[in-house]
XYZ file of C-alpha atoms in Angstrom:
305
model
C 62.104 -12.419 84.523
C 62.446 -11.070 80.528
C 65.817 -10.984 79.829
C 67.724 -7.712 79.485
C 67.064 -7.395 75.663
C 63.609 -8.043 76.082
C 63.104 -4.716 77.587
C 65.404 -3.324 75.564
C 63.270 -4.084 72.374
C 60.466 -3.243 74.053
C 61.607 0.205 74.565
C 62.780 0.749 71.276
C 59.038 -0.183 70.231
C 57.293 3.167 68.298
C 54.211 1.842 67.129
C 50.667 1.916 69.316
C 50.470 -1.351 69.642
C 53.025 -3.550 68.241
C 52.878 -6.549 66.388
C 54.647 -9.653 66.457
C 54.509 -12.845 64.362
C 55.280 -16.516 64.803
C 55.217 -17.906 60.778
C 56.047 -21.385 60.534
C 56.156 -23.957 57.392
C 54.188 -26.918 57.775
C 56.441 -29.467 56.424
C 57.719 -31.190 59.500
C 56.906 -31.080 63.266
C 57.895 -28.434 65.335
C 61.697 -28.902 67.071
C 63.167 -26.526 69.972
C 64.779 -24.139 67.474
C 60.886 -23.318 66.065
C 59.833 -23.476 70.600
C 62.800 -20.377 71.112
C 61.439 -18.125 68.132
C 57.695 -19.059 68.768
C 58.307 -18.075 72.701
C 60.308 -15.236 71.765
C 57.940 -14.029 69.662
C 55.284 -14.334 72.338
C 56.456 -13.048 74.762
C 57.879 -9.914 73.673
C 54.421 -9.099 72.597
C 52.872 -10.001 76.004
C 55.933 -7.753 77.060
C 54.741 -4.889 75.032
C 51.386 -5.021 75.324
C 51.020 -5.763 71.558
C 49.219 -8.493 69.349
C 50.973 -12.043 68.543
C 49.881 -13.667 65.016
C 50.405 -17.174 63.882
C 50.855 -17.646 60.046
C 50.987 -20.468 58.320
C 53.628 -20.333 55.489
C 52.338 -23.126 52.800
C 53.326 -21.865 49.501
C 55.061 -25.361 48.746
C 52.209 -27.309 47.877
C 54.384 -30.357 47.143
C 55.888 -30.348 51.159
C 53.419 -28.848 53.103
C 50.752 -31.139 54.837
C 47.289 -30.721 56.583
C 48.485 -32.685 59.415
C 51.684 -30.986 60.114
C 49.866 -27.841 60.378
C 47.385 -29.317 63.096
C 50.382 -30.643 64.920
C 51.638 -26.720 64.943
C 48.919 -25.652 66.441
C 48.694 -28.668 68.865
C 52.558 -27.918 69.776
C 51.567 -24.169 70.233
C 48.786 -24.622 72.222
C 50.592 -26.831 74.895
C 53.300 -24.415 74.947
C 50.822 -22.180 76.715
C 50.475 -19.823 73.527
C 47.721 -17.406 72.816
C 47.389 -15.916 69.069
C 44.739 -14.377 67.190
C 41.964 -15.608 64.801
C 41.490 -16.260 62.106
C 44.840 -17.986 61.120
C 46.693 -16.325 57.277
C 47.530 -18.870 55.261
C 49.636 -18.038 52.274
C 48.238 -20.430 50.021
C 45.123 -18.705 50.049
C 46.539 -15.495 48.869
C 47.956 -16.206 45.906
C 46.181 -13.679 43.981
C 47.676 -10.904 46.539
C 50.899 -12.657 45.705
C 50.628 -12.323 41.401
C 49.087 -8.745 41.653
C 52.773 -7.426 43.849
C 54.680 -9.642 40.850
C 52.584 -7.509 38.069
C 53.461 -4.471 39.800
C 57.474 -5.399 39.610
C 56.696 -6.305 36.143
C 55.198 -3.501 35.233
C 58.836 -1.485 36.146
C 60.365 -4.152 34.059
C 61.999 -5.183 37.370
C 61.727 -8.971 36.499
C 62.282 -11.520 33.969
C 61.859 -15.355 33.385
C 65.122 -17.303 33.838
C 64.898 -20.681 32.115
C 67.545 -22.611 33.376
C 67.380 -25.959 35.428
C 69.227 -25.856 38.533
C 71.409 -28.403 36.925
C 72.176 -26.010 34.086
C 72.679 -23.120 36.232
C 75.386 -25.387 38.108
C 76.851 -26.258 34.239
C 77.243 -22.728 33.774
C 79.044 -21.400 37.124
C 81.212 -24.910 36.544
C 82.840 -23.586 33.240
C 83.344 -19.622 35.116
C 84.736 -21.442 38.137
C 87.333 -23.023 36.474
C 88.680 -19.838 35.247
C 88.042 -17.702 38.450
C 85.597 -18.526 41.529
C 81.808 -17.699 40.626
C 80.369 -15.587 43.696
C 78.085 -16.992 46.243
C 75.223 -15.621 47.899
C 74.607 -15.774 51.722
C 73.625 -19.208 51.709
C 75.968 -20.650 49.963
C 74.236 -20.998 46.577
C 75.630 -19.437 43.577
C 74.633 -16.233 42.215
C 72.381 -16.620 38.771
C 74.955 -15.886 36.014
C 72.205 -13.638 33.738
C 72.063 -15.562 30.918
C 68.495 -14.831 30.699
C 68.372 -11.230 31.681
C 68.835 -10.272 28.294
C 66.728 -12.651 25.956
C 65.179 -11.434 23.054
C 61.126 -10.281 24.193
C 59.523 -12.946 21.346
C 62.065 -16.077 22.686
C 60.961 -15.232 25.836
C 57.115 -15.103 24.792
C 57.161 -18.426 23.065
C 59.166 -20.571 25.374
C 56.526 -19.288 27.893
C 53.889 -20.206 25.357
C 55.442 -23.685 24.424
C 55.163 -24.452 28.638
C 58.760 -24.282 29.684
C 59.254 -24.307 33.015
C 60.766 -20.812 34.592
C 61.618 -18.837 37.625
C 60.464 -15.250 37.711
C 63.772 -13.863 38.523
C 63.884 -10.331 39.904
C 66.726 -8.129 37.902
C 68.994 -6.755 40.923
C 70.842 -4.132 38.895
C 67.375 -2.341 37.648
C 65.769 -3.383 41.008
C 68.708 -0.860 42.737
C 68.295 2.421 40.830
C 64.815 2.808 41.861
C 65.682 2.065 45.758
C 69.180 3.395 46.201
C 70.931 2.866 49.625
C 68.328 0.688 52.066
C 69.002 0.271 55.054
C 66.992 -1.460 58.337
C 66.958 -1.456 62.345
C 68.348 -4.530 64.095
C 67.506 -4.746 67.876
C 69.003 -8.160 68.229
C 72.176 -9.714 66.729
C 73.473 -10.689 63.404
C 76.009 -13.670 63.323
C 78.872 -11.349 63.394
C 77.353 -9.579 66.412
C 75.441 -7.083 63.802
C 73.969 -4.707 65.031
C 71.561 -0.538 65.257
C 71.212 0.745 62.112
C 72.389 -1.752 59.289
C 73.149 -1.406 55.838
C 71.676 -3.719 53.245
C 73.698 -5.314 50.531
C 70.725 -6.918 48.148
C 73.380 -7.661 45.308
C 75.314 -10.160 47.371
C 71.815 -12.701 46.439
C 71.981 -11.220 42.548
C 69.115 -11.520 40.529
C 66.958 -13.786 43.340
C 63.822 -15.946 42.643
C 60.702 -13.545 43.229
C 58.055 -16.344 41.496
C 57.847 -19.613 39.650
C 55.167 -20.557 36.862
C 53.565 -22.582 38.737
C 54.214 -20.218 42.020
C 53.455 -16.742 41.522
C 55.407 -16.147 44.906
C 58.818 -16.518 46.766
C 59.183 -17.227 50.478
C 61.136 -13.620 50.158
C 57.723 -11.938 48.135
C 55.316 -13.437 50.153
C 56.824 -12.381 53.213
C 57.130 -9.030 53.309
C 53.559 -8.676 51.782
C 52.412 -11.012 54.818
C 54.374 -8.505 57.148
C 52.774 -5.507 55.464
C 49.176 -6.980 55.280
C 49.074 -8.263 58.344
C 50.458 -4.961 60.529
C 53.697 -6.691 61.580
C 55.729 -3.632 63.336
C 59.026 -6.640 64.997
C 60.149 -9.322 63.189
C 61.298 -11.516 65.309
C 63.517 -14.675 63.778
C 67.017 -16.567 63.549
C 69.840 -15.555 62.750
C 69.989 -17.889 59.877
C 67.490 -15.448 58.122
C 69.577 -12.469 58.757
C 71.221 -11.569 55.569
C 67.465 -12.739 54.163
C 66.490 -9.298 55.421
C 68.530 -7.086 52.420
C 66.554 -8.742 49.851
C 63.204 -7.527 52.206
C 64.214 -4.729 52.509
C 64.761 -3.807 48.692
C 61.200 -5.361 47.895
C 59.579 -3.331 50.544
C 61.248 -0.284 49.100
C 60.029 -1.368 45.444
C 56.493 -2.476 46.519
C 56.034 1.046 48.458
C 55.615 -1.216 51.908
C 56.643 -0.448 55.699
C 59.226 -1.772 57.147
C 58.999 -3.449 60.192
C 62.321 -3.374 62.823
C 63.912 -6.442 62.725
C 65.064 -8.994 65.609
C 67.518 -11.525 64.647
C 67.727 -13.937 67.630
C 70.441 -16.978 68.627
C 69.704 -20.383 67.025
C 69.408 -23.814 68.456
C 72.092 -26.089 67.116
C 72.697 -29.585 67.541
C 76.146 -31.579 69.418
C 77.811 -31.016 65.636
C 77.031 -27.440 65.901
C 74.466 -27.389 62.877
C 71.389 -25.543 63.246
C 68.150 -28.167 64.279
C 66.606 -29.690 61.414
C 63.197 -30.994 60.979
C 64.098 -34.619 61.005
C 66.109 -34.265 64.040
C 63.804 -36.395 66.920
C 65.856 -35.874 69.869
C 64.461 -32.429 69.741
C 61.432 -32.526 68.183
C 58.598 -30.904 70.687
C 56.443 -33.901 69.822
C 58.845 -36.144 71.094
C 59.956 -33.946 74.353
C 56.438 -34.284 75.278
C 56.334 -38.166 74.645
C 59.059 -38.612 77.079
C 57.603 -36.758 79.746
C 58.779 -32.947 79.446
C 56.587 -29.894 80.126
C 56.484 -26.270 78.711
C 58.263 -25.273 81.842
C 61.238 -28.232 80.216
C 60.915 -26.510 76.880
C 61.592 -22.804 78.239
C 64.641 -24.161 79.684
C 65.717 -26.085 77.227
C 65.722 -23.196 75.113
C 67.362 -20.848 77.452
C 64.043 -18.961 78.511
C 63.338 -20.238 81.842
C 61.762 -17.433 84.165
């Protein structure tokens, strides 16, 4: 049986037919944190009559690998998962990618930020001595603008002379087209977070929308993915929870729907740190080496029937 929430979700479902997505990176083999969202994922939509995607999230040229992607869809497939054809990949939609960046650009919503990481952590060094530079969500700290309001023809011919930059989207403009945003959560933040939520996009500050060599962010890409693709539930951990403020503001900007949102439990490890990647005791691969079945994996994951 679908646990209470399930049906709960379900209900709250307005669309015809809804949509749910399972969008993994392939830069590592599948663990039981990726099993709970993929099963989630699949079967709400079995749940709600509705469609269940698989998209492959490669933007990272540098990480991602052919084979980790087959050994998705090998993992997948003997979890008893159905999903439809043909297969998105991101990094064959870069050009959808660059056009949404031109749009922002055209508002004058974004600018190129410079600065190495290192740098960046010079610069919040020297503040933080005198008072604590703010953090965003994750931990990392918030850009401190020094780029935000460089001269138009330094700008132009550092980007002509090669330098390396972030496309860096300017919060403070960003805001007084959108005003208050705000977005449906049918599951749980990590505070317990939850109905109609409000979304605080200036706790990430002026966040990374591109790179030169990128014309995308994992936050751009996704809500165009989401919007191109007829997602109507997002369904992911809670670790991507605050993530969902900065979606929200660029689906307000870019003029794209908003799908409800579903932030689910996450699978930590005996030091109470979400799974990694490189964690092998629960890597699916691995389960299945020593003998487990999908039936193992559902309860593993706390989704036994």
């Amino acid at each position: 049986m679908l646990a209470r929430w399930v049906y709960a979700f379900v209900a709250a479902a307005i669309m015809t037919q809804p949509v749910f997505r399972f969008a993994p990176s392939p830069n590592g083999h599948l663990h039981l944190g990726h099993a709970l969202s993929a099963l989630l994922n699949f079967d709400m939509a079995r749940a709600a009559s509705g469609r269940f995607l698989l998209r492959i999230e490669d933007i990272d040229a540098t990480r991602c690998r052919p084979e980790f992607e087959e050994a998705i869809v090998e993992d997948l497939t003997w979890l008893g998962l159905e999903w439809e054809q043909p297969v998105r990949r991101q990094s064959a939609h870069f050009g959808e990618y660059h056009a949404a960046l031109d749009r922002l650009d055209a508002r004058r919503l974004t600018f190129p930020a410079f600065e190495s990481r290192a740098e960046i952590a010079r610069m919040v060094a020297d503040r933080d001595v005198r008072e604590r530079w703010p953090r965003d969500p994750d931990g990392v700290p918030v850009y401190p603008g020094a780029a935000r309001q460089m001269r138009h023809d330094e700008r132009e011919s550092r980007i002509a002379n090669g330098e390396p930059y972030a496309i860096r989207l300017d919060m403070e403009r960003a805001l007084e087209w959108t005003g208050p945003l705000t977005w449906t959560e049918t599951g749980a933040g990590p505070q317990g977070e939850t109905g109609e939520l409000m979304a605080d996009p200036v706790a990430w500050g002026d966040v990374i929308v591109g790179r030169k060599e990128t014309p995308t962010s994992y936050h751009l890409s996704v809500v165009l993915d989401d919007a191109l693709q007829g997602v109507t539930h997002v369904v992911r951990g809670q670790d991507l929870f605050w993530a969902t403020s900065v979606h929200r503001l660029l689906q307000s900007l870019l003029d794209l729907p908003a799908p409800a949102y579903h932030h689910h439990r996450l699978m930590l490890d005996n030091d109470g740190r979400k799974l990694s990647k490189s964690t092998l005791a629960t890597g699916l691969r691995e389960l299945r080496a020593a003998g487990a079945s999908p039936a193992d994996i559902r309860r593993l994951v706390g989704l036994a029937a």
